């Protein structure tokens, strides 16, 4: 193909440099009614075939929409590029269905990001034996992801989030256990109905192979199977044995995510916040207010913070964020230098 491209460039250069002679030749009677016209047809056809071949080998698409509606998110691209084994995506759709067309458009971005993903479309009505092999009983849509002996299925949703989650689960050979502290008035991890519940977050974590295990620190401590402990908004303070149980778990290499409401009254539970000082984290007994009136959403409530752009700082967690974060009633958290 390199010689073909070089030949095409040289022909174009010749046509540009000697265009007067070429123009006289093309306009001559002998060229028009003779073999010259046939040669031009062959030449144009060859150029068309060469262009088609190059486009097919180096297929790429550009998203020119203002909001990048047809581009994959940074999180998806990171997950796809991390795939280090061959993955076959077998998409069972009817030949002319709208769901198939939408999935075709979506999955092109994945295969461009990582050639180790191969896509095969199967019409279950036309290839019933293949559908039977993968236990597909409907033509409304089923996607099976295969990597070696591991498999994942998609049957209800076929959008970017569902496909990326399926790829993440496919790469992970085991569930990851997140322990959820209970017994201090924390939100129920199964509550996805009330405004204060965190069940929606738990559902998202479960889609990524995380298993949530509620634990009572007073009676069982922190189980060593916990890859991390989530302490979510306790309303009553931890007892000293519970704080020592956390210290022992962290000393053995454990990890914890501690979500504490601000201490906005004198009797607020704050012993756990003070105990975090032993790990080099100072949690202020205060409330953060936004002094910039231009950034305030409501002038009457400066404790409602809107953070965006440079306010995120340079951190791997916040670097991919494209939208603003709304923080209601925050308190200061800072590292202890010593």
Tab-separated table of C-alpha atoms in Angstrom:
chain	number	residue	atom	x	y	z
A	1	UNK	CA	0.000	0.000	0.000
A	2	UNK	CA	2.988	2.302	0.584
A	3	UNK	CA	4.073	1.991	-3.083
A	4	UNK	CA	0.503	2.701	-4.185
A	5	UNK	CA	0.361	5.881	-2.122
A	6	UNK	CA	3.772	6.973	-3.446
A	7	UNK	CA	2.661	6.340	-7.039
A	8	UNK	CA	-0.496	8.354	-6.479
A	9	UNK	CA	1.484	11.280	-5.054
A	10	UNK	CA	3.896	11.226	-8.034
A	11	UNK	CA	1.007	11.150	-10.541
A	12	UNK	CA	-0.630	14.089	-8.812
A	13	UNK	CA	2.677	15.994	-8.844
A	14	UNK	CA	3.118	15.303	-12.565
A	15	UNK	CA	-0.414	16.489	-13.314
A	16	UNK	CA	0.188	19.711	-11.407
A	17	UNK	CA	3.613	20.484	-12.930
A	18	UNK	CA	2.759	19.679	-16.548
A	19	UNK	CA	-0.917	20.564	-16.568
A	20	UNK	CA	-0.813	22.471	-19.890
A	21	UNK	CA	0.453	19.456	-21.871
A	22	UNK	CA	-1.936	17.171	-20.010
A	23	UNK	CA	-4.873	19.479	-20.750
A	24	UNK	CA	-4.067	19.570	-24.511
A	25	UNK	CA	-3.808	15.776	-24.601
A	26	UNK	CA	-7.092	15.200	-22.777
A	27	UNK	CA	-8.969	17.666	-25.020
A	28	UNK	CA	-7.642	16.156	-28.249
A	29	UNK	CA	-10.070	14.251	-30.541
A	30	UNK	CA	-7.932	11.138	-30.590
A	31	UNK	CA	-7.920	10.941	-26.780
A	32	UNK	CA	-11.670	11.529	-26.388
A	33	UNK	CA	-12.742	8.950	-28.989
A	34	UNK	CA	-9.808	6.622	-28.646
A	35	UNK	CA	-8.239	4.552	-25.905
A	36	UNK	CA	-7.629	7.591	-23.696
A	37	UNK	CA	-11.206	7.738	-22.440
A	38	UNK	CA	-11.097	4.081	-21.463
A	39	UNK	CA	-7.811	4.690	-19.659
A	40	UNK	CA	-9.388	7.559	-17.679
A	41	UNK	CA	-12.291	5.326	-16.623
A	42	UNK	CA	-9.853	2.677	-15.428
A	43	UNK	CA	-7.749	5.294	-13.620
A	44	UNK	CA	-10.750	6.824	-11.831
A	45	UNK	CA	-11.965	3.362	-10.860
A	46	UNK	CA	-8.531	2.432	-9.494
A	47	UNK	CA	-8.401	5.631	-7.429
A	48	UNK	CA	-11.850	4.895	-6.031
A	49	UNK	CA	-10.897	1.330	-5.109
A	50	UNK	CA	-7.661	2.483	-3.490
A	51	UNK	CA	-9.526	5.092	-1.448
A	52	UNK	CA	-12.093	2.520	-0.315
A	53	UNK	CA	-9.336	0.073	0.658
A	54	UNK	CA	-7.497	2.710	2.706
A	55	UNK	CA	-10.700	3.803	4.426
A	56	UNK	CA	-11.565	0.199	5.309
A	57	UNK	CA	-8.085	-0.536	6.725
A	58	UNK	CA	-7.799	2.710	8.674
A	59	UNK	CA	-11.399	3.211	9.750
A	60	UNK	CA	-11.766	6.121	12.172
A	61	UNK	CA	-14.602	8.376	13.147
A	62	UNK	CA	-14.634	11.898	14.542
A	63	UNK	CA	-17.254	13.303	16.891
A	64	UNK	CA	-17.954	16.852	15.711
A	65	UNK	CA	-20.903	17.471	18.055
A	66	UNK	CA	-20.418	20.253	20.596
A	67	UNK	CA	-21.148	18.052	23.621
A	68	UNK	CA	-19.332	14.966	22.261
A	69	UNK	CA	-22.540	12.928	22.242
A	70	UNK	CA	-20.902	10.079	20.345
A	71	UNK	CA	-17.628	9.946	22.312
A	72	UNK	CA	-16.835	7.482	25.087
A	73	UNK	CA	-16.216	8.810	28.592
A	74	UNK	CA	-12.706	8.936	30.044
A	75	UNK	CA	-13.662	6.231	32.560
A	76	UNK	CA	-14.800	3.907	29.757
A	77	UNK	CA	-11.682	4.532	27.680
A	78	UNK	CA	-9.502	3.788	30.711
A	79	UNK	CA	-11.324	0.501	31.346
A	80	UNK	CA	-11.228	-0.557	27.691
A	81	UNK	CA	-7.543	0.237	27.193
A	82	UNK	CA	-6.687	-1.790	30.294
A	83	UNK	CA	-8.006	-5.000	28.693
A	84	UNK	CA	-5.007	-7.247	28.122
A	85	UNK	CA	-6.699	-10.360	26.697
A	86	UNK	CA	-8.860	-11.126	23.680
A	87	UNK	CA	-12.543	-10.432	24.302
A	88	UNK	CA	-15.276	-11.505	21.902
A	89	UNK	CA	-18.512	-9.517	22.038
A	90	UNK	CA	-21.317	-11.620	20.548
A	91	UNK	CA	-24.360	-9.425	19.925
A	92	UNK	CA	-27.649	-11.251	19.329
A	93	UNK	CA	-30.056	-8.857	17.610
A	94	UNK	CA	-32.574	-9.071	14.813
A	95	UNK	CA	-31.056	-7.964	11.508
A	96	UNK	CA	-33.084	-4.781	11.063
A	97	UNK	CA	-33.794	-3.758	14.655
A	98	UNK	CA	-33.121	-0.264	16.028
A	99	UNK	CA	-31.378	-1.792	19.067
A	100	UNK	CA	-28.798	-3.452	16.780
A	101	UNK	CA	-28.059	-0.175	14.990
A	102	UNK	CA	-27.580	1.679	18.287
A	103	UNK	CA	-25.277	-1.037	19.632
A	104	UNK	CA	-23.261	-1.056	16.387
A	105	UNK	CA	-22.649	2.681	16.719
A	106	UNK	CA	-21.679	2.311	20.391
A	107	UNK	CA	-19.338	-0.643	20.100
A	108	UNK	CA	-17.308	0.940	17.270
A	109	UNK	CA	-15.756	3.287	19.816
A	110	UNK	CA	-14.724	0.316	21.977
A	111	UNK	CA	-13.041	-1.588	19.147
A	112	UNK	CA	-11.188	1.536	18.035
A	113	UNK	CA	-9.885	2.054	21.587
A	114	UNK	CA	-8.626	-1.538	21.886
A	115	UNK	CA	-8.282	-3.964	18.953
A	116	UNK	CA	-8.392	-6.910	21.389
A	117	UNK	CA	-12.174	-6.478	21.393
A	118	UNK	CA	-13.798	-8.318	18.499
A	119	UNK	CA	-17.519	-7.975	17.754
A	120	UNK	CA	-19.730	-10.551	16.060
A	121	UNK	CA	-23.384	-9.880	15.271
A	122	UNK	CA	-25.734	-12.854	15.189
A	123	UNK	CA	-29.395	-12.898	14.171
A	124	UNK	CA	-30.865	-15.585	16.484
A	125	UNK	CA	-33.655	-16.330	13.998
A	126	UNK	CA	-31.214	-17.012	11.155
A	127	UNK	CA	-28.577	-18.798	13.279
A	128	UNK	CA	-30.592	-20.735	15.885
A	129	UNK	CA	-27.758	-23.167	16.708
A	130	UNK	CA	-25.461	-20.318	17.774
A	131	UNK	CA	-28.303	-18.795	19.800
A	132	UNK	CA	-28.913	-22.172	21.469
A	133	UNK	CA	-25.207	-22.507	22.286
A	134	UNK	CA	-25.358	-19.256	24.293
A	135	UNK	CA	-28.864	-19.869	25.690
A	136	UNK	CA	-30.427	-16.984	23.778
A	137	UNK	CA	-34.191	-17.415	23.518
A	138	UNK	CA	-35.293	-14.030	22.171
A	139	UNK	CA	-34.419	-11.686	19.317
A	140	UNK	CA	-35.104	-8.560	21.408
A	141	UNK	CA	-31.428	-8.364	22.265
A	142	UNK	CA	-28.762	-10.257	24.198
A	143	UNK	CA	-25.041	-9.521	24.329
A	144	UNK	CA	-22.551	-12.143	25.539
A	145	UNK	CA	-18.965	-11.182	26.369
A	146	UNK	CA	-16.436	-14.031	26.278
A	147	UNK	CA	-12.817	-13.979	27.478
A	148	UNK	CA	-11.371	-17.473	27.777
A	149	UNK	CA	-13.672	-19.372	30.157
A	150	UNK	CA	-15.226	-16.216	31.627
A	151	UNK	CA	-18.559	-14.871	30.396
A	152	UNK	CA	-20.843	-11.938	31.065
A	153	UNK	CA	-24.354	-11.312	29.732
A	154	UNK	CA	-26.308	-8.159	28.951
A	155	UNK	CA	-30.045	-8.572	28.467
A	156	UNK	CA	-31.869	-5.425	29.556
A	157	UNK	CA	-29.649	-2.428	28.830
A	158	UNK	CA	-27.163	-1.966	26.004
A	159	UNK	CA	-25.819	1.532	26.696
A	160	UNK	CA	-22.243	2.613	27.455
A	161	UNK	CA	-22.529	2.226	31.225
A	162	UNK	CA	-23.912	-1.316	30.962
A	163	UNK	CA	-21.279	-2.435	28.444
A	164	UNK	CA	-18.384	-0.935	30.425
A	165	UNK	CA	-19.614	-2.532	33.658
A	166	UNK	CA	-19.858	-5.894	31.902
A	167	UNK	CA	-16.263	-5.556	30.689
A	168	UNK	CA	-15.082	-4.667	34.205
A	169	UNK	CA	-16.861	-7.721	35.649
A	170	UNK	CA	-15.424	-9.901	32.887
A	171	UNK	CA	-11.846	-8.907	33.780
A	172	UNK	CA	-12.346	-9.466	37.510
A	173	UNK	CA	-12.287	-13.085	38.613
A	174	UNK	CA	-13.735	-12.409	42.069
A	175	UNK	CA	-16.036	-10.141	44.019
A	176	UNK	CA	-14.513	-7.361	46.106
A	177	UNK	CA	-15.887	-7.071	49.628
A	178	UNK	CA	-16.675	-3.607	50.960
A	179	UNK	CA	-17.735	-3.615	54.609
A	180	UNK	CA	-20.351	-1.107	55.738
A	181	UNK	CA	-20.265	0.085	59.339
A	182	UNK	CA	-23.643	-0.172	61.110
A	183	UNK	CA	-24.976	0.365	64.625
A	184	UNK	CA	-24.422	4.136	64.832
A	185	UNK	CA	-27.428	5.401	62.882
A	186	UNK	CA	-25.705	5.132	59.489
A	187	UNK	CA	-27.889	5.092	56.347
A	188	UNK	CA	-29.131	1.645	55.342
A	189	UNK	CA	-27.040	0.466	52.351
A	190	UNK	CA	-30.225	-1.082	50.889
A	191	UNK	CA	-32.182	2.194	51.056
A	192	UNK	CA	-32.531	3.484	47.500
A	193	UNK	CA	-35.881	5.213	48.062
A	194	UNK	CA	-35.350	8.081	50.525
A	195	UNK	CA	-33.360	11.282	50.043
A	196	UNK	CA	-30.870	10.343	52.763
A	197	UNK	CA	-30.352	6.758	51.545
A	198	UNK	CA	-27.189	5.683	49.748
A	199	UNK	CA	-28.678	2.612	48.071
A	200	UNK	CA	-28.178	4.011	44.570
A	201	UNK	CA	-24.427	4.200	45.183
A	202	UNK	CA	-24.466	0.634	46.496
A	203	UNK	CA	-26.263	-0.579	43.351
A	204	UNK	CA	-23.602	1.067	41.183
A	205	UNK	CA	-20.851	-0.601	43.217
A	206	UNK	CA	-22.519	-4.001	42.892
A	207	UNK	CA	-22.505	-3.537	39.103
A	208	UNK	CA	-18.700	-3.311	39.351
A	209	UNK	CA	-18.243	-6.614	41.233
A	210	UNK	CA	-18.310	-5.096	44.739
A	211	UNK	CA	-20.137	-7.018	47.454
A	212	UNK	CA	-21.457	-4.895	50.341
A	213	UNK	CA	-21.299	-6.534	53.774
A	214	UNK	CA	-22.852	-4.735	56.795
A	215	UNK	CA	-20.724	-5.143	59.941
A	216	UNK	CA	-21.270	-4.392	63.633
A	217	UNK	CA	-17.908	-3.233	64.915
A	218	UNK	CA	-18.962	-3.521	68.565
A	219	UNK	CA	-19.541	-7.280	68.284
A	220	UNK	CA	-17.312	-8.475	65.406
A	221	UNK	CA	-14.737	-5.760	64.780
A	222	UNK	CA	-13.556	-5.284	61.187
A	223	UNK	CA	-13.402	-8.637	59.340
A	224	UNK	CA	-10.105	-9.161	57.534
A	225	UNK	CA	-11.916	-10.061	54.317
A	226	UNK	CA	-12.933	-6.399	54.003
A	227	UNK	CA	-10.964	-4.731	51.227
A	228	UNK	CA	-12.181	-1.406	52.622
A	229	UNK	CA	-14.474	-0.188	55.393
A	230	UNK	CA	-17.114	2.451	54.645
A	231	UNK	CA	-18.110	4.643	57.593
A	232	UNK	CA	-21.057	6.624	56.268
A	233	UNK	CA	-22.471	9.468	58.381
A	234	UNK	CA	-22.700	7.938	61.888
A	235	UNK	CA	-25.183	9.775	64.130
A	236	UNK	CA	-23.808	8.416	67.418
A	237	UNK	CA	-20.184	8.217	68.459
A	238	UNK	CA	-17.973	5.150	68.304
A	239	UNK	CA	-16.971	3.488	71.554
A	240	UNK	CA	-13.232	3.169	72.378
A	241	UNK	CA	-13.085	-0.597	71.522
A	242	UNK	CA	-14.578	0.159	68.091
A	243	UNK	CA	-11.973	2.830	67.419
A	244	UNK	CA	-9.210	0.413	68.446
A	245	UNK	CA	-10.681	-2.218	66.139
A	246	UNK	CA	-10.392	0.256	63.252
A	247	UNK	CA	-6.810	1.084	64.264
A	248	UNK	CA	-5.809	-2.594	64.230
A	249	UNK	CA	-7.433	-3.106	60.826
A	250	UNK	CA	-5.644	-0.093	59.315
A	251	UNK	CA	-2.317	-1.118	60.875
A	252	UNK	CA	-2.563	-4.417	58.972
A	253	UNK	CA	-2.934	-2.589	55.647
A	254	UNK	CA	-6.704	-2.075	55.620
A	255	UNK	CA	-8.400	0.944	54.090
A	256	UNK	CA	-11.318	3.077	55.207
A	257	UNK	CA	-13.546	5.738	53.694
A	258	UNK	CA	-14.945	7.967	56.445
A	259	UNK	CA	-17.891	10.270	55.669
A	260	UNK	CA	-18.600	12.595	58.593
A	261	UNK	CA	-21.223	15.307	58.859
A	262	UNK	CA	-20.035	18.642	60.307
A	263	UNK	CA	-20.282	19.085	64.070
A	264	UNK	CA	-22.857	21.893	63.961
A	265	UNK	CA	-23.935	21.680	67.608
A	266	UNK	CA	-22.197	21.190	70.935
A	267	UNK	CA	-23.359	17.610	71.567
A	268	UNK	CA	-22.596	16.301	68.057
A	269	UNK	CA	-20.742	12.948	68.025
A	270	UNK	CA	-17.143	13.826	67.296
A	271	UNK	CA	-14.868	11.343	69.095
A	272	UNK	CA	-14.242	9.429	65.838
A	273	UNK	CA	-13.310	12.661	64.050
A	274	UNK	CA	-10.831	13.535	66.808
A	275	UNK	CA	-9.397	10.006	66.711
A	276	UNK	CA	-8.484	10.394	63.038
A	277	UNK	CA	-5.636	12.636	64.169
A	278	UNK	CA	-3.587	9.522	64.977
A	279	UNK	CA	-3.595	8.704	61.244
A	280	UNK	CA	-2.339	12.164	60.268
A	281	UNK	CA	-5.745	13.628	59.370
A	282	UNK	CA	-7.135	16.669	61.158
A	283	UNK	CA	-10.928	17.041	60.899
A	284	UNK	CA	-12.064	20.528	61.904
A	285	UNK	CA	-14.938	21.141	64.272
A	286	UNK	CA	-16.312	23.769	61.919
A	287	UNK	CA	-18.433	24.497	58.844
A	288	UNK	CA	-17.024	25.688	55.508
A	289	UNK	CA	-18.735	28.779	54.086
A	290	UNK	CA	-18.316	30.183	50.596
A	291	UNK	CA	-17.376	33.849	50.818
A	292	UNK	CA	-17.628	34.385	47.046
A	293	UNK	CA	-21.146	35.619	46.377
A	294	UNK	CA	-20.707	35.031	42.652
A	295	UNK	CA	-20.175	31.320	43.283
A	296	UNK	CA	-23.061	30.933	45.748
A	297	UNK	CA	-26.142	29.160	44.488
A	298	UNK	CA	-28.320	30.738	47.147
A	299	UNK	CA	-27.151	33.883	48.929
A	300	UNK	CA	-29.095	32.902	52.025
A	301	UNK	CA	-27.199	29.589	52.317
A	302	UNK	CA	-23.417	30.061	51.913
A	303	UNK	CA	-22.842	26.529	53.283
A	304	UNK	CA	-23.948	25.092	49.918
A	305	UNK	CA	-20.667	24.894	47.995
A	306	UNK	CA	-20.252	24.655	44.234
A	307	UNK	CA	-16.828	23.310	43.241
A	308	UNK	CA	-15.628	23.122	39.642
A	309	UNK	CA	-12.590	23.508	37.411
A	310	UNK	CA	-9.460	24.662	39.280
A	311	UNK	CA	-11.276	24.173	42.590
A	312	UNK	CA	-10.855	20.418	42.255
A	313	UNK	CA	-7.094	20.606	42.446
A	314	UNK	CA	-4.769	18.069	40.821
A	315	UNK	CA	-5.922	14.675	42.059
A	316	UNK	CA	-6.481	11.380	40.176
A	317	UNK	CA	-10.030	11.075	41.580
A	318	UNK	CA	-11.239	14.484	40.456
A	319	UNK	CA	-9.154	14.878	37.286
A	320	UNK	CA	-11.663	13.124	34.966
A	321	UNK	CA	-14.692	15.043	36.315
A	322	UNK	CA	-16.355	17.205	33.682
A	323	UNK	CA	-19.179	18.657	35.802
A	324	UNK	CA	-19.394	20.731	38.968
A	325	UNK	CA	-19.746	19.117	42.402
A	326	UNK	CA	-22.362	20.333	44.853
A	327	UNK	CA	-21.343	19.956	48.503
A	328	UNK	CA	-23.885	20.664	51.231
A	329	UNK	CA	-22.538	21.651	54.671
A	330	UNK	CA	-18.878	20.651	54.504
A	331	UNK	CA	-16.189	20.718	57.187
A	332	UNK	CA	-12.464	21.229	56.835
A	333	UNK	CA	-10.118	18.253	56.460
A	334	UNK	CA	-6.345	18.680	56.325
A	335	UNK	CA	-3.208	16.530	56.624
A	336	UNK	CA	-1.011	16.858	59.689
A	337	UNK	CA	2.528	17.741	58.454
A	338	UNK	CA	4.318	15.837	61.223
